[in-house]
PDB file of C-alpha atoms and ligand atoms in Angstrom:
ATOM      1  CA  UNK A 713       1.530  -5.058 -16.483  1.00  0.00           C
ATOM      2  CA  UNK A 714      -1.724  -4.618 -15.763  1.00  0.00           C
ATOM      3  CA  UNK A 715      -3.886  -2.977 -12.956  1.00  0.00           C
ATOM      4  CA  UNK A 716      -6.609  -4.887 -10.508  1.00  0.00           C
ATOM      5  CA  UNK A 717      -8.397  -3.315  -8.422  1.00  0.00           C
ATOM      6  CA  UNK A 718     -10.673  -4.167  -5.513  1.00  0.00           C
ATOM      7  CA  UNK A 719     -11.225  -0.376  -3.993  1.00  0.00           C
ATOM      8  CA  UNK A 720     -15.324  -0.531  -4.620  1.00  0.00           C
ATOM      9  CA  UNK A 721     -14.988   1.057  -1.430  1.00  0.00           C
ATOM     10  CA  UNK A 722     -14.472   4.559  -1.689  1.00  0.00           C
ATOM     11  CA  UNK A 723     -16.562   7.118  -3.444  1.00  0.00           C
ATOM     12  CA  UNK A 724     -14.591   7.035  -7.591  1.00  0.00           C
ATOM     13  CA  UNK A 725     -11.785   5.252  -6.115  1.00  0.00           C
ATOM     14  CA  UNK A 726     -12.373   2.893  -9.338  1.00  0.00           C
ATOM     15  CA  UNK A 727     -12.523   6.039 -11.543  1.00  0.00           C
ATOM     16  CA  UNK A 728      -9.609   7.897 -10.222  1.00  0.00           C
ATOM     17  CA  UNK A 729      -7.896   4.149 -10.816  1.00  0.00           C
ATOM     18  CA  UNK A 730      -8.875   4.024 -14.542  1.00  0.00           C
ATOM     19  CA  UNK A 731      -7.353   7.651 -15.571  1.00  0.00           C
ATOM     20  CA  UNK A 732      -4.021   6.541 -14.652  1.00  0.00           C
ATOM     21  CA  UNK A 733      -4.917   3.227 -16.385  1.00  0.00           C
ATOM     22  CA  UNK A 734      -5.487   4.870 -19.156  1.00  0.00           C
ATOM     23  CA  UNK A 735      -2.904   7.861 -19.085  1.00  0.00           C
ATOM     24  CA  UNK A 736      -0.660   4.631 -18.829  1.00  0.00           C
ATOM     25  CA  UNK A 737      -2.546   2.591 -21.420  1.00  0.00           C
ATOM     26  CA  UNK A 738      -2.801  -0.602 -18.925  1.00  0.00           C
ATOM     27  CA  UNK A 739      -5.702  -2.495 -19.070  1.00  0.00           C
ATOM     28  CA  UNK A 740      -7.809  -2.610 -15.431  1.00  0.00           C
ATOM     29  CA  UNK A 741     -10.217  -4.841 -14.181  1.00  0.00           C
ATOM     30  CA  UNK A 742     -12.653  -4.264 -10.644  1.00  0.00           C
ATOM     31  CA  UNK A 743     -13.507  -7.286  -8.631  1.00  0.00           C
ATOM     32  CA  UNK A 744     -16.321  -6.733  -6.461  1.00  0.00           C
ATOM     33  CA  UNK A 745     -15.647  -9.292  -3.962  1.00  0.00           C
ATOM     34  CA  UNK A 746     -12.674 -11.572  -2.854  1.00  0.00           C
ATOM     35  CA  UNK A 747     -13.888 -14.627  -4.472  1.00  0.00           C
ATOM     36  CA  UNK A 748     -13.614 -13.051  -7.849  1.00  0.00           C
ATOM     37  CA  UNK A 749      -9.886 -12.552  -7.421  1.00  0.00           C
ATOM     38  CA  UNK A 750      -8.685 -15.671  -8.441  1.00  0.00           C
ATOM     39  CA  UNK A 751     -10.658 -15.160 -11.931  1.00  0.00           C
ATOM     40  CA  UNK A 752      -9.885 -12.118 -12.479  1.00  0.00           C
ATOM     41  CA  UNK A 753      -5.579 -13.357 -12.163  1.00  0.00           C
ATOM     42  CA  UNK A 754      -6.548 -15.810 -14.501  1.00  0.00           C
ATOM     43  CA  UNK A 755      -7.849 -13.473 -16.994  1.00  0.00           C
ATOM     44  CA  UNK A 756      -4.667 -11.118 -16.752  1.00  0.00           C
ATOM     45  CA  UNK A 757      -2.443 -14.278 -17.341  1.00  0.00           C
ATOM     46  CA  UNK A 758      -0.265 -12.791 -19.798  1.00  0.00           C
ATOM     47  CA  UNK A 759       0.972  -9.981 -18.313  1.00  0.00           C
ATOM     48  CA  UNK A 760       4.353 -10.235 -15.963  1.00  0.00           C
ATOM     49  CA  UNK A 761       3.294  -7.903 -13.269  1.00  0.00           C
ATOM     50  CA  UNK A 762      -0.221  -7.313 -11.672  1.00  0.00           C
ATOM     51  CA  UNK A 763      -0.392  -4.644  -9.797  1.00  0.00           C
ATOM     52  CA  UNK A 764      -3.207  -4.425  -7.045  1.00  0.00           C
ATOM     53  CA  UNK A 765      -5.005  -2.609  -5.122  1.00  0.00           C
ATOM     54  CA  UNK A 766      -7.199  -2.489  -1.981  1.00  0.00           C
ATOM     55  CA  UNK A 767     -10.197  -1.326  -0.355  1.00  0.00           C
ATOM     56  CA  UNK A 768      -8.427   1.601   2.950  1.00  0.00           C
ATOM     57  CA  UNK A 769     -10.347   0.931   5.335  1.00  0.00           C
ATOM     58  CA  UNK A 770      -9.997   1.361   9.327  1.00  0.00           C
ATOM     59  CA  UNK A 771      -7.914  -1.111  10.897  1.00  0.00           C
ATOM     60  CA  UNK A 772      -9.979  -1.330  13.738  1.00  0.00           C
ATOM     61  CA  UNK A 773     -13.017  -2.295  11.169  1.00  0.00           C
ATOM     62  CA  UNK A 774     -12.833  -6.234  12.159  1.00  0.00           C
ATOM     63  CA  UNK A 775     -15.528  -7.597   8.566  1.00  0.00           C
ATOM     64  CA  UNK A 776     -13.253  -5.323   6.470  1.00  0.00           C
ATOM     65  CA  UNK A 777      -9.953  -6.787   8.046  1.00  0.00           C
ATOM     66  CA  UNK A 778     -11.594 -10.374   6.919  1.00  0.00           C
ATOM     67  CA  UNK A 779     -12.209  -9.382   3.739  1.00  0.00           C
ATOM     68  CA  UNK A 780      -8.806  -8.061   2.727  1.00  0.00           C
ATOM     69  CA  UNK A 781      -7.399 -11.085   4.143  1.00  0.00           C
ATOM     70  CA  UNK A 782      -9.350 -13.178   1.904  1.00  0.00           C
ATOM     71  CA  UNK A 783      -8.161 -11.425  -1.383  1.00  0.00           C
ATOM     72  CA  UNK A 784      -5.038 -11.372  -0.203  1.00  0.00           C
ATOM     73  CA  UNK A 785      -5.160 -14.978   0.488  1.00  0.00           C
ATOM     74  CA  UNK A 786      -6.842 -15.721  -2.712  1.00  0.00           C
ATOM     75  CA  UNK A 787      -4.131 -13.435  -4.873  1.00  0.00           C
ATOM     76  CA  UNK A 788      -1.088 -15.864  -3.278  1.00  0.00           C
ATOM     77  CA  UNK A 789      -2.397 -19.025  -4.315  1.00  0.00           C
ATOM     78  CA  UNK A 790       0.019 -20.032  -7.663  1.00  0.00           C
ATOM     79  CA  UNK A 791       1.459 -16.514  -7.907  1.00  0.00           C
ATOM     80  CA  UNK A 792       4.324 -15.159  -6.481  1.00  0.00           C
ATOM     81  CA  UNK A 793       3.148 -12.174  -5.097  1.00  0.00           C
ATOM     82  CA  UNK A 794       4.531  -8.646  -2.709  1.00  0.00           C
ATOM     83  CA  UNK A 795       2.343  -7.425  -0.142  1.00  0.00           C
ATOM     84  CA  UNK A 796       3.348  -3.572   0.715  1.00  0.00           C
ATOM     85  CA  UNK A 797       1.827  -1.652   3.005  1.00  0.00           C
ATOM     86  CA  UNK A 798       0.746   1.783   2.479  1.00  0.00           C
ATOM     87  CA  UNK A 799       1.366   3.987   6.068  1.00  0.00           C
ATOM     88  CA  UNK A 800       1.621   7.478   6.385  1.00  0.00           C
ATOM     89  CA  UNK A 801       4.398   9.006   8.286  1.00  0.00           C
ATOM     90  CA  UNK A 802       2.212  11.338  10.565  1.00  0.00           C
ATOM     91  CA  UNK A 803       0.104   8.409  12.142  1.00  0.00           C
ATOM     92  CA  UNK A 804       0.736   8.094  15.563  1.00  0.00           C
ATOM     93  CA  UNK A 805       2.609   5.619  16.923  1.00  0.00           C
ATOM     94  CA  UNK A 806       0.279   4.056  18.689  1.00  0.00           C
ATOM     95  CA  UNK A 807      -2.039   3.442  15.308  1.00  0.00           C
ATOM     96  CA  UNK A 808       0.755   2.399  13.506  1.00  0.00           C
ATOM     97  CA  UNK A 809       1.150  -0.138  16.011  1.00  0.00           C
ATOM     98  CA  UNK A 810      -1.280  -1.805  15.741  1.00  0.00           C
ATOM     99  CA  UNK A 811      -1.646  -1.402  11.979  1.00  0.00           C
ATOM    100  CA  UNK A 812       1.634  -3.722  11.664  1.00  0.00           C
ATOM    101  CA  UNK A 813      -0.036  -6.166  13.890  1.00  0.00           C
ATOM    102  CA  UNK A 814      -2.941  -6.538  12.403  1.00  0.00           C
ATOM    103  CA  UNK A 815      -1.945  -6.662   8.388  1.00  0.00           C
ATOM    104  CA  UNK A 816       1.112  -9.318   9.649  1.00  0.00           C
ATOM    105  CA  UNK A 817      -2.017 -11.354  10.486  1.00  0.00           C
ATOM    106  CA  UNK A 818      -2.996 -11.656   6.791  1.00  0.00           C
ATOM    107  CA  UNK A 819       0.879 -11.742   4.979  1.00  0.00           C
ATOM    108  CA  UNK A 820       4.467 -10.424   4.885  1.00  0.00           C
ATOM    109  CA  UNK A 821       5.114  -6.998   4.232  1.00  0.00           C
ATOM    110  CA  UNK A 822       6.826  -4.225   2.740  1.00  0.00           C
ATOM    111  CA  UNK A 823       6.399  -0.842   4.255  1.00  0.00           C
ATOM    112  CA  UNK A 824       5.589   2.125   1.907  1.00  0.00           C
ATOM    113  CA  UNK A 825       5.913   5.556   3.939  1.00  0.00           C
ATOM    114  CA  UNK A 826       3.682   8.295   2.780  1.00  0.00           C
ATOM    115  CA  UNK A 827       3.394  12.231   3.721  1.00  0.00           C
ATOM    116  CA  UNK A 828       6.705  12.416   4.935  1.00  0.00           C
ATOM    117  CA  UNK A 829       6.649  16.167   3.165  1.00  0.00           C
ATOM    118  CA  UNK A 830       3.648  16.689   6.259  1.00  0.00           C
ATOM    119  CA  UNK A 831       5.842  16.170   8.976  1.00  0.00           C
ATOM    120  CA  UNK A 832       9.254  16.793  11.132  1.00  0.00           C
ATOM    121  CA  UNK A 833       9.140  13.954  13.028  1.00  0.00           C
ATOM    122  CA  UNK A 834      11.033  10.608  11.005  1.00  0.00           C
ATOM    123  CA  UNK A 835      11.791   8.318  14.838  1.00  0.00           C
ATOM    124  CA  UNK A 836       8.405   6.448  13.750  1.00  0.00           C
ATOM    125  CA  UNK A 837       9.805   5.655  10.474  1.00  0.00           C
ATOM    126  CA  UNK A 838      13.090   3.877  12.412  1.00  0.00           C
ATOM    127  CA  UNK A 839      10.331   2.683  15.281  1.00  0.00           C
ATOM    128  CA  UNK A 840       8.137   0.954  13.180  1.00  0.00           C
ATOM    129  CA  UNK A 841      11.080  -0.391  10.961  1.00  0.00           C
ATOM    130  CA  UNK A 842      12.161  -2.433  14.139  1.00  0.00           C
ATOM    131  CA  UNK A 843       9.090  -2.758  15.539  1.00  0.00           C
ATOM    132  CA  UNK A 844       7.255  -4.715  12.222  1.00  0.00           C
ATOM    133  CA  UNK A 845      10.734  -6.842  10.358  1.00  0.00           C
ATOM    134  CA  UNK A 846       9.897  -5.207   7.718  1.00  0.00           C
ATOM    135  CA  UNK A 847      11.762  -3.803   4.969  1.00  0.00           C
ATOM    136  CA  UNK A 848      11.089  -0.551   3.602  1.00  0.00           C
ATOM    137  CA  UNK A 849      11.047  -0.354  -0.132  1.00  0.00           C
ATOM    138  CA  UNK A 850       8.799   3.524  -1.461  1.00  0.00           C
ATOM    139  CA  UNK A 851       8.985   7.119   0.710  1.00  0.00           C
ATOM    140  CA  UNK A 852       6.556   9.580  -1.108  1.00  0.00           C
ATOM    141  CA  UNK A 853       7.035  13.238  -0.592  1.00  0.00           C
ATOM    142  CA  UNK A 854       3.702  15.008  -1.944  1.00  0.00           C
ATOM    143  CA  UNK A 855       0.698  14.379  -4.043  1.00  0.00           C
ATOM    144  CA  UNK A 856       2.784  14.855  -7.831  1.00  0.00           C
ATOM    145  CA  UNK A 857       2.780  11.542 -10.060  1.00  0.00           C
ATOM    146  CA  UNK A 858       4.478   9.938  -9.981  1.00  0.00           C
ATOM    147  CA  UNK A 859       7.818  12.374  -9.428  1.00  0.00           C
ATOM    148  CA  UNK A 860       6.959  12.340  -5.768  1.00  0.00           C
ATOM    149  CA  UNK A 861       7.553   8.677  -4.925  1.00  0.00           C
ATOM    150  CA  UNK A 862      11.503   7.297  -4.213  1.00  0.00           C
ATOM    151  CA  UNK A 863      13.122   4.066  -3.763  1.00  0.00           C
ATOM    152  CA  UNK A 864      13.251   5.065   0.649  1.00  0.00           C
ATOM    153  CA  UNK A 865      16.549   5.982   0.856  1.00  0.00           C
ATOM    154  CA  UNK A 866      17.730   5.330   4.409  1.00  0.00           C
ATOM    155  CA  UNK A 867      20.376   7.800   4.536  1.00  0.00           C
ATOM    156  CA  UNK A 868      18.521  10.535   3.532  1.00  0.00           C
ATOM    157  CA  UNK A 869      15.984   9.638   6.111  1.00  0.00           C
ATOM    158  CA  UNK A 870      18.253   9.135   8.948  1.00  0.00           C
ATOM    159  CA  UNK A 871      20.384  12.500   7.976  1.00  0.00           C
ATOM    160  CA  UNK A 872      17.367  14.288   8.606  1.00  0.00           C
ATOM    161  CA  UNK A 873      16.865  12.494  12.203  1.00  0.00           C
ATOM    162  CA  UNK A 874      19.903  13.173  13.430  1.00  0.00           C
ATOM    163  CA  UNK A 875      18.630  16.626  12.176  1.00  0.00           C
ATOM    164  CA  UNK A 876      21.537  16.647   9.479  1.00  0.00           C
ATOM    165  CA  UNK A 877      19.349  18.460   6.598  1.00  0.00           C
TER     166      UNK A 877
HETATM  167  N1  GTP B1043       1.430  15.774   1.026  1.00  0.00           N
HETATM  168  C1  GTP B1043       0.898  14.357   0.509  1.00  0.00           C
HETATM  169  N2  GTP B1043      -0.258  14.174   0.484  1.00  0.00           N
HETATM  170  C2  GTP B1043      -0.114  12.734  -0.347  1.00  0.00           C
HETATM  171  C3  GTP B1043       1.719  11.672  -0.156  1.00  0.00           C
HETATM  172  N3  GTP B1043       0.382  10.133  -0.757  1.00  0.00           N
HETATM  173  C4  GTP B1043      -0.846  10.564  -0.634  1.00  0.00           C
HETATM  174  N4  GTP B1043      -1.027  11.900  -0.550  1.00  0.00           N
HETATM  175  C5  GTP B1043      -2.385  12.342  -0.746  1.00  0.00           C
HETATM  176  O1  GTP B1043      -3.335  11.845   0.611  1.00  0.00           O
HETATM  177  C6  GTP B1043      -4.241  11.582  -0.339  1.00  0.00           C
HETATM  178  C7  GTP B1043      -5.006  10.137  -0.206  1.00  0.00           C
HETATM  179  O2  GTP B1043      -4.133   9.604  -1.175  1.00  0.00           O
HETATM  180  P1  GTP B1043      -4.518   8.006  -1.903  1.00  0.00           P
HETATM  181  O3  GTP B1043      -3.360   7.203  -2.861  1.00  0.00           O
HETATM  182  O4  GTP B1043      -6.098   8.085  -2.456  1.00  0.00           O
HETATM  183  O5  GTP B1043      -4.882   6.933  -0.647  1.00  0.00           O
HETATM  184  P2  GTP B1043      -5.080   5.391  -0.126  1.00  0.00           P
HETATM  185  O6  GTP B1043      -4.719   5.625   1.100  1.00  0.00           O
HETATM  186  O7  GTP B1043      -5.457   5.348  -1.421  1.00  0.00           O
HETATM  187  O8  GTP B1043      -7.105   6.009   0.443  1.00  0.00           O
HETATM  188  P3  GTP B1043      -7.516   4.874   0.463  1.00  0.00           P
HETATM  189  O9  GTP B1043      -7.493   3.900  -0.633  1.00  0.00           O
HETATM  190  O10 GTP B1043      -9.180   5.907   1.058  1.00  0.00           O
HETATM  191  O11 GTP B1043      -7.598   4.356   1.769  1.00  0.00           O
HETATM  192  C8  GTP B1043      -4.684  12.317  -1.496  1.00  0.00           C
HETATM  193  O12 GTP B1043      -5.122  13.123  -2.072  1.00  0.00           O
HETATM  194  C9  GTP B1043      -2.959  12.447  -2.477  1.00  0.00           C
HETATM  195  O13 GTP B1043      -2.739  13.255  -2.705  1.00  0.00           O
HETATM  196  C10 GTP B1043       1.970  12.374  -0.074  1.00  0.00           C
HETATM  197  O14 GTP B1043       3.543  11.631   0.049  1.00  0.00           O
HETATM  198  N5  GTP B1043       2.478  13.605   0.549  1.00  0.00           N
HETATM  199 MG1   MG B1044      -6.401   4.048  -1.836  1.00  0.00          MG
END
């Protein structure tokens, strides 16, 4: 398994991922533009899994959206790709809808919801799943890596939603 990051945007984002890569003893490749992505993937062809991190940005920034769209497009050429859209459970419904619509134009994706520990409102998860038609894949419940991520447990969330927990 190898890491590839295109997040050269946020201060120290690559340093942070390098720390994870060191802990897990995996190679890290940094790409600075969508044009570099195919070469970078080719150089990692001996790995069966490559985790790619894209830069976080406002979905209302059209230029950055275009960059990520190109990057994801470049990844898909000749490779089996899975795209995950990571959304915070604390984001307002209307904004989540906008994010889903914009990312839908990039690729088919599965959803990861973060920050379930910071909210008591679970309706957005169900509504966004229905609205986007995307599968719910993982959920995170805190900042401890890797303990606070788990496969999305529908039963658990439905229980919380109906006040059973
Ligand atoms: N409480 C809580 N904090 C979380 C959770 N998931 C992530 N965080 C925190 O949220 C902050 C941002 O996490 P990142 O993983 O950097 O988020 P990101 O979406 O990659 O950010 P950008 O790349 O800048 O868009 C960090 O301080 C994380 O520890 C969660 O499930 N619960
Ligand atoms: Mg990030």
